[in-house]
Amino acid sequence: MSRSPFIRCDGVSKSFGASRVIDSLQLDIFQGEFVSLLGPSGSGKTTLLTMIAGFERPSEGGIWLDGYRIDDLAPHRRNMGMVFQNYALFPHMSVAENVGFPLRMRKIARSEARTRIARALEMVELGHLAERRPSQLSGGQQQRVALARALVFEPRVVLMDEPLGALDKRLREQMQLDIRDLHRRLGLTIVFVTHDQSEALTMSDRIAVFNNGRIEQIGTPEVIYDRPATRFVAEFIGETNLMTGKVAETGADGSVIALPGNTRIRVHQRLEPGVDVSICLRPERLHLGGKGGNVLSCQVTDRVYMGDHLRVALDGPDGTLIGRLPCSANGLRAGMPINASFTPEDCWVLPA
Amino acid sequence: MGVIKFAWGLVCVIFLMGPLLVILPIAFNAGSFMVLPIEGWSLRWFTVLFTDPAWRLSIWNSLIVGVASSALATVLGTLAALGLRGHFGLPMTLTRIAFLLPMATPAVVLGVGMQLVYARIGLSSSYAGVIVGHAVLSIPLTILSVAAALASVDRTAERAAASLGAAPPKVLWLVTLPMALPGIVTGFVFAFANSLDEVVLTIFLAGPNQRTLAQQMFLQLRDNLSPAIAAAAFSFIIATVCVGVTGLWLRHRNAARSR
């Protein structure tokens, strides 16, 4: 990759008193990229965003924007749009005045500002509400105003701090698609903080998974979901079955892993024999029947009809397995013995 | 239960409002003394109040001192509240207490102290001296009122303004202060009412030329019981009600705007 990163966080640490919130963190973000910072609360993702925005200074390390070190640059000189979870609109200004605020700060001529405000409001489909006060709008509308306000001055980077966290599910999904669409259309560079893994999966070009002030893994949604680097990532993203065992033997087409209950599972990765590992198996990879290479005889302990699929809990030789089956398997009942199967390629092996 | 509650409420209201209601008819007394029942209806004491040089001067003085001292107290109190905002720990708590001290100090003590200092620096019996004195008494009120308003100002709105390109002074002027405006206005109204009311400190600081309305009433009460005092009290009450209603209206309008 010859491109140089647009935002570079190099060895960034942040401590508040004795607690280290971010620990020598490395992150490169490229121009036009949509990067999500995903992690549980307190994992340091918001602190990193705050440092990129300039409201906090790194305790160690540095942050570069387009080749320039910006650690000492005040927030108002960074030319970054920011969207907050609580919208942070100015209640004493109308919608149009809110959106015009960054243009006013940049002393843009009134006539030009008016066209740009109108265009920005049109973009978020709120042109008809320009004269309203923020308090007269719904939550979703307010967040659209905040979005328009953060985009109207064509910032170099847009930072979003859980922008959809306060919206209800339907609206959130709609806004996810809208933001993704804006990102594509305008070629924006977006850093998006969220604790919602499905939001990160649907929206991002790349996801950085945070845990305890460190990035556990950074990669495309596919990589993060299918090939998690650690148990934490595997468990935080989506639902997963983790089976812990030891590598028994390795051949040309993969390895065999022995589980404590004497089950042997074939995987396609080639691993060092004798090493302790965890096998990550996504519930939708589990099938009924005896084909697929790995077959476990289980007993159904629970089945829940979810509308588009059937969620089953199986009692296997090495603990409980969760499966996501098509609704055609609706005949399953608790207590029934079944065979659960999956191929070696369905498994992903992690360090234990 | 309802009846008892109502009766108790009524007793309380009568207890609080009674003295005010009693003074009102005396203002219209045709006779020369502050007595009840009055000797007939007349507006002669209002004429005295607004034409007699001593009364007129005192009304003007009250307005001048009231407006100037509340403006001063509002500016200083707002600055203090901004400075104290978001800081905790022992030194800041002590500073906060120091700022609020004038509220707890007896006005007599403050008066004696200020008189001594004023004599030194040549502020005795001057408008500036009275205005500063009243401002000192009002600053705790404005600090409390503005601090309460600032506590409700959303910090992320200020961060948003900064990220949108506003330098710190612009954030303060365009976002923080407008959002705290209701508290600042309330502080000003409190300060003004406080200044109108103030007698003890004024007696120490004001010369004959700075005599305020409240002080004039107090002195007249000692010399002769002229119903002009009641007329002044009547005007006082009306003015206070007007200020109060304006305050309520402003608050209501603000609430309606941000709804």
PDB file of C-alpha atoms in Angstrom, chain A residues 147-319:
ATOM      1  CA  LEU A 147     -25.259  16.145  10.441  1.00  0.00           C
ATOM      2  CA  ALA A 148     -25.955  19.000   8.023  1.00  0.00           C
ATOM      3  CA  ARG A 149     -24.142  21.381  10.374  1.00  0.00           C
ATOM      4  CA  ALA A 150     -21.095  19.112  10.503  1.00  0.00           C
ATOM      5  CA  LEU A 151     -20.976  18.720   6.703  1.00  0.00           C
ATOM      6  CA  VAL A 152     -21.891  22.194   5.448  1.00  0.00           C
ATOM      7  CA  PHE A 153     -18.344  23.571   5.700  1.00  0.00           C
ATOM      8  CA  GLU A 154     -16.873  20.611   3.839  1.00  0.00           C
ATOM      9  CA  PRO A 155     -14.608  19.487   6.666  1.00  0.00           C
ATOM     10  CA  ARG A 156     -11.563  17.342   6.068  1.00  0.00           C
ATOM     11  CA  VAL A 157     -12.811  14.720   8.512  1.00  0.00           C
ATOM     12  CA  VAL A 158     -16.190  14.008  10.092  1.00  0.00           C
ATOM     13  CA  LEU A 159     -16.089  12.611  13.625  1.00  0.00           C
ATOM     14  CA  MET A 160     -19.196  10.918  14.977  1.00  0.00           C
ATOM     15  CA  ASP A 161     -19.574   9.990  18.626  1.00  0.00           C
ATOM     16  CA  GLU A 162     -22.357   7.385  18.865  1.00  0.00           C
ATOM     17  CA  PRO A 163     -24.568   9.656  16.758  1.00  0.00           C
ATOM     18  CA  LEU A 164     -27.423   7.175  16.520  1.00  0.00           C
ATOM     19  CA  GLY A 165     -27.382   5.975  20.125  1.00  0.00           C
ATOM     20  CA  ALA A 166     -30.367   8.068  21.184  1.00  0.00           C
ATOM     21  CA  LEU A 167     -32.638   7.058  18.310  1.00  0.00           C
ATOM     22  CA  ASP A 168     -35.084   4.191  18.231  1.00  0.00           C
ATOM     23  CA  LYS A 169     -34.258   1.076  16.224  1.00  0.00           C
ATOM     24  CA  ARG A 170     -36.129   1.835  13.011  1.00  0.00           C
ATOM     25  CA  LEU A 171     -34.847   5.377  12.768  1.00  0.00           C
ATOM     26  CA  ARG A 172     -31.354   4.195  13.601  1.00  0.00           C
ATOM     27  CA  GLU A 173     -31.351   1.731  10.736  1.00  0.00           C
ATOM     28  CA  GLN A 174     -32.652   4.373   8.345  1.00  0.00           C
ATOM     29  CA  MET A 175     -29.983   6.856   9.474  1.00  0.00           C
ATOM     30  CA  GLN A 176     -27.270   4.194   9.125  1.00  0.00           C
ATOM     31  CA  LEU A 177     -28.141   3.821   5.467  1.00  0.00           C
ATOM     32  CA  ASP A 178     -28.397   7.599   5.005  1.00  0.00           C
ATOM     33  CA  ILE A 179     -24.978   8.258   6.546  1.00  0.00           C
ATOM     34  CA  ARG A 180     -23.433   5.452   4.517  1.00  0.00           C
ATOM     35  CA  ASP A 181     -24.976   6.952   1.400  1.00  0.00           C
ATOM     36  CA  LEU A 182     -23.642  10.447   2.228  1.00  0.00           C
ATOM     37  CA  HIS A 183     -20.217   8.964   2.831  1.00  0.00           C
ATOM     38  CA  ARG A 184     -20.168   7.387  -0.614  1.00  0.00           C
ATOM     39  CA  ARG A 185     -21.629  10.392  -2.421  1.00  0.00           C
ATOM     40  CA  LEU A 186     -19.407  13.039  -0.847  1.00  0.00           C
ATOM     41  CA  GLY A 187     -16.270  10.937  -0.472  1.00  0.00           C
ATOM     42  CA  LEU A 188     -16.027  11.860   3.216  1.00  0.00           C
ATOM     43  CA  THR A 189     -13.470  10.575   5.659  1.00  0.00           C
ATOM     44  CA  ILE A 190     -15.504   9.459   8.672  1.00  0.00           C
ATOM     45  CA  VAL A 191     -14.420   8.236  12.091  1.00  0.00           C
ATOM     46  CA  PHE A 192     -17.451   6.704  13.763  1.00  0.00           C
ATOM     47  CA  VAL A 193     -17.574   5.653  17.408  1.00  0.00           C
ATOM     48  CA  THR A 194     -20.128   3.016  18.351  1.00  0.00           C
ATOM     49  CA  HIS A 195     -20.683   0.186  20.792  1.00  0.00           C
ATOM     50  CA  ASP A 196     -23.215  -1.437  18.476  1.00  0.00           C
ATOM     51  CA  GLN A 197     -21.438  -4.171  16.518  1.00  0.00           C
ATOM     52  CA  SER A 198     -24.144  -4.565  13.882  1.00  0.00           C
ATOM     53  CA  GLU A 199     -23.982  -0.817  13.217  1.00  0.00           C
ATOM     54  CA  ALA A 200     -20.222  -1.071  12.741  1.00  0.00           C
ATOM     55  CA  LEU A 201     -20.592  -4.078  10.438  1.00  0.00           C
ATOM     56  CA  THR A 202     -23.168  -2.460   8.156  1.00  0.00           C
ATOM     57  CA  MET A 203     -21.531   0.954   7.859  1.00  0.00           C
ATOM     58  CA  SER A 204     -17.759   0.658   7.905  1.00  0.00           C
ATOM     59  CA  ASP A 205     -14.968   0.167   5.414  1.00  0.00           C
ATOM     60  CA  ARG A 206     -12.835  -0.909   8.347  1.00  0.00           C
ATOM     61  CA  ILE A 207     -13.542  -1.565  12.011  1.00  0.00           C
ATOM     62  CA  ALA A 208     -11.115  -1.056  14.884  1.00  0.00           C
ATOM     63  CA  VAL A 209     -12.195  -3.198  17.831  1.00  0.00           C
ATOM     64  CA  PHE A 210     -11.234  -1.598  21.157  1.00  0.00           C
ATOM     65  CA  ASN A 211     -10.701  -3.342  24.448  1.00  0.00           C
ATOM     66  CA  ASN A 212      -9.094  -1.878  27.565  1.00  0.00           C
ATOM     67  CA  GLY A 213      -7.482   1.031  25.743  1.00  0.00           C
ATOM     68  CA  ARG A 214      -5.977  -1.117  22.990  1.00  0.00           C
ATOM     69  CA  ILE A 215      -7.040  -2.041  19.498  1.00  0.00           C
ATOM     70  CA  GLU A 216      -7.600  -5.804  19.491  1.00  0.00           C
ATOM     71  CA  GLN A 217      -8.020  -5.992  15.754  1.00  0.00           C
ATOM     72  CA  ILE A 218      -8.530  -3.695  12.820  1.00  0.00           C
ATOM     73  CA  GLY A 219      -9.893  -4.847   9.500  1.00  0.00           C
ATOM     74  CA  THR A 220     -12.802  -4.964   7.093  1.00  0.00           C
ATOM     75  CA  PRO A 221     -16.154  -6.123   8.511  1.00  0.00           C
ATOM     76  CA  GLU A 222     -15.684  -9.477   6.726  1.00  0.00           C
ATOM     77  CA  VAL A 223     -12.294 -10.058   8.310  1.00  0.00           C
ATOM     78  CA  ILE A 224     -13.468  -8.974  11.741  1.00  0.00           C
ATOM     79  CA  TYR A 225     -16.505 -11.255  11.557  1.00  0.00           C
ATOM     80  CA  ASP A 226     -15.068 -14.319   9.833  1.00  0.00           C
ATOM     81  CA  ARG A 227     -11.501 -14.232  11.061  1.00  0.00           C
ATOM     82  CA  PRO A 228     -11.440 -12.602  14.506  1.00  0.00           C
ATOM     83  CA  ALA A 229      -7.932 -12.291  15.903  1.00  0.00           C
ATOM     84  CA  THR A 230      -8.799 -12.843  19.557  1.00  0.00           C
ATOM     85  CA  ARG A 231     -11.490 -14.398  21.697  1.00  0.00           C
ATOM     86  CA  PHE A 232     -12.583 -10.912  22.706  1.00  0.00           C
ATOM     87  CA  VAL A 233     -13.261  -9.914  19.099  1.00  0.00           C
ATOM     88  CA  ALA A 234     -15.002 -13.220  18.374  1.00  0.00           C
ATOM     89  CA  GLU A 235     -17.308 -12.796  21.339  1.00  0.00           C
ATOM     90  CA  PHE A 236     -17.927  -9.068  20.944  1.00  0.00           C
ATOM     91  CA  ILE A 237     -18.889  -9.243  17.254  1.00  0.00           C
ATOM     92  CA  GLY A 238     -22.015 -11.272  16.670  1.00  0.00           C
ATOM     93  CA  GLU A 239     -22.882 -14.495  18.403  1.00  0.00           C
ATOM     94  CA  THR A 240     -20.314 -17.257  18.449  1.00  0.00           C
ATOM     95  CA  ASN A 241     -19.595 -20.771  19.725  1.00  0.00           C
ATOM     96  CA  LEU A 242     -16.147 -21.062  21.226  1.00  0.00           C
ATOM     97  CA  MET A 243     -14.696 -24.531  21.825  1.00  0.00           C
ATOM     98  CA  THR A 244     -11.359 -24.815  23.585  1.00  0.00           C
ATOM     99  CA  GLY A 245      -8.989 -27.724  22.905  1.00  0.00           C
ATOM    100  CA  LYS A 246      -5.501 -28.799  21.902  1.00  0.00           C
ATOM    101  CA  VAL A 247      -4.068 -29.298  18.407  1.00  0.00           C
ATOM    102  CA  ALA A 248      -3.702 -33.089  18.048  1.00  0.00           C
ATOM    103  CA  GLU A 249      -2.207 -33.436  14.575  1.00  0.00           C
ATOM    104  CA  THR A 250      -1.526 -31.356  11.480  1.00  0.00           C
ATOM    105  CA  GLY A 251      -1.578 -32.571   7.893  1.00  0.00           C
ATOM    106  CA  ALA A 252      -1.430 -31.049   4.404  1.00  0.00           C
ATOM    107  CA  ASP A 253      -5.120 -30.086   4.377  1.00  0.00           C
ATOM    108  CA  GLY A 254      -5.454 -28.768   7.919  1.00  0.00           C
ATOM    109  CA  SER A 255      -5.340 -29.804  11.537  1.00  0.00           C
ATOM    110  CA  VAL A 256      -7.320 -31.894  13.974  1.00  0.00           C
ATOM    111  CA  ILE A 257      -8.191 -30.413  17.323  1.00  0.00           C
ATOM    112  CA  ALA A 258      -9.015 -32.596  20.300  1.00  0.00           C
ATOM    113  CA  LEU A 259     -11.608 -31.248  22.698  1.00  0.00           C
ATOM    114  CA  PRO A 260     -11.616 -32.311  26.349  1.00  0.00           C
ATOM    115  CA  GLY A 261     -14.686 -34.531  25.789  1.00  0.00           C
ATOM    116  CA  ASN A 262     -12.711 -36.635  23.279  1.00  0.00           C
ATOM    117  CA  THR A 263     -14.392 -35.043  20.280  1.00  0.00           C
ATOM    118  CA  ARG A 264     -12.027 -34.372  17.384  1.00  0.00           C
ATOM    119  CA  ILE A 265     -12.687 -31.441  15.126  1.00  0.00           C
ATOM    120  CA  ARG A 266     -11.120 -30.896  11.702  1.00  0.00           C
ATOM    121  CA  VAL A 267     -10.156 -27.360  10.756  1.00  0.00           C
ATOM    122  CA  HIS A 268      -8.483 -26.158   7.571  1.00  0.00           C
ATOM    123  CA  GLN A 269      -5.823 -24.004   9.240  1.00  0.00           C
ATOM    124  CA  ARG A 270      -2.452 -25.645   9.717  1.00  0.00           C
ATOM    125  CA  LEU A 271      -1.436 -25.360  13.346  1.00  0.00           C
ATOM    126  CA  GLU A 272       1.441 -26.369  15.572  1.00  0.00           C
ATOM    127  CA  PRO A 273       0.567 -29.641  17.327  1.00  0.00           C
ATOM    128  CA  GLY A 274       0.200 -29.466  21.088  1.00  0.00           C
ATOM    129  CA  VAL A 275      -0.895 -25.802  21.192  1.00  0.00           C
ATOM    130  CA  ASP A 276      -4.016 -24.782  23.135  1.00  0.00           C
ATOM    131  CA  VAL A 277      -6.551 -23.138  20.824  1.00  0.00           C
ATOM    132  CA  SER A 278     -10.150 -21.975  20.646  1.00  0.00           C
ATOM    133  CA  ILE A 279     -12.372 -22.835  17.742  1.00  0.00           C
ATOM    134  CA  CYS A 280     -14.786 -20.089  16.710  1.00  0.00           C
ATOM    135  CA  LEU A 281     -17.908 -21.390  15.008  1.00  0.00           C
ATOM    136  CA  ARG A 282     -20.606 -18.921  13.976  1.00  0.00           C
ATOM    137  CA  PRO A 283     -24.161 -20.208  14.699  1.00  0.00           C
ATOM    138  CA  GLU A 284     -25.271 -19.848  11.070  1.00  0.00           C
ATOM    139  CA  ARG A 285     -22.500 -22.237   9.984  1.00  0.00           C
ATOM    140  CA  LEU A 286     -24.092 -25.066  11.941  1.00  0.00           C
ATOM    141  CA  HIS A 287     -26.316 -27.457   9.973  1.00  0.00           C
ATOM    142  CA  LEU A 288     -28.473 -30.471  10.693  1.00  0.00           C
ATOM    143  CA  GLY A 289     -27.495 -33.887   9.404  1.00  0.00           C
ATOM    144  CA  GLY A 290     -24.416 -36.008   9.078  1.00  0.00           C
ATOM    145  CA  LYS A 291     -22.558 -34.306   6.199  1.00  0.00           C
ATOM    146  CA  GLY A 292     -19.787 -31.695   6.383  1.00  0.00           C
ATOM    147  CA  GLY A 293     -16.748 -33.307   7.918  1.00  0.00           C
ATOM    148  CA  ASN A 294     -17.422 -32.529  11.547  1.00  0.00           C
ATOM    149  CA  VAL A 295     -20.458 -34.174  13.076  1.00  0.00           C
ATOM    150  CA  LEU A 296     -21.499 -33.818  16.696  1.00  0.00           C
ATOM    151  CA  SER A 297     -24.387 -35.754  18.168  1.00  0.00           C
ATOM    152  CA  CYS A 298     -26.387 -33.358  20.296  1.00  0.00           C
ATOM    153  CA  GLN A 299     -29.670 -32.986  22.078  1.00  0.00           C
ATOM    154  CA  VAL A 300     -31.946 -30.005  21.517  1.00  0.00           C
ATOM    155  CA  THR A 301     -32.359 -28.094  24.786  1.00  0.00           C
ATOM    156  CA  ASP A 302     -34.168 -25.018  23.522  1.00  0.00           C
ATOM    157  CA  ARG A 303     -35.644 -23.643  20.322  1.00  0.00           C
ATOM    158  CA  VAL A 304     -36.833 -20.098  19.716  1.00  0.00           C
ATOM    159  CA  TYR A 305     -38.737 -19.048  16.626  1.00  0.00           C
ATOM    160  CA  MET A 306     -37.225 -15.707  15.476  1.00  0.00           C
ATOM    161  CA  GLY A 307     -39.320 -15.089  12.369  1.00  0.00           C
ATOM    162  CA  ASP A 308     -36.555 -15.266   9.774  1.00  0.00           C
ATOM    163  CA  HIS A 309     -34.701 -18.103  11.461  1.00  0.00           C
ATOM    164  CA  LEU A 310     -34.842 -20.643  14.242  1.00  0.00           C
ATOM    165  CA  ARG A 311     -32.430 -20.221  17.138  1.00  0.00           C
ATOM    166  CA  VAL A 312     -31.590 -23.547  18.785  1.00  0.00           C
ATOM    167  CA  ALA A 313     -29.520 -24.390  21.827  1.00  0.00           C
ATOM    168  CA  LEU A 314     -27.874 -27.809  21.586  1.00  0.00           C
ATOM    169  CA  ASP A 315     -26.313 -29.881  24.318  1.00  0.00           C
ATOM    170  CA  GLY A 316     -23.240 -31.380  22.657  1.00  0.00           C
ATOM    171  CA  PRO A 317     -20.403 -33.582  23.876  1.00  0.00           C
ATOM    172  CA  ASP A 318     -18.381 -30.482  24.842  1.00  0.00           C
ATOM    173  CA  GLY A 319     -20.968 -28.073  26.121  1.00  0.00           C
TER     174      GLY A 319
END
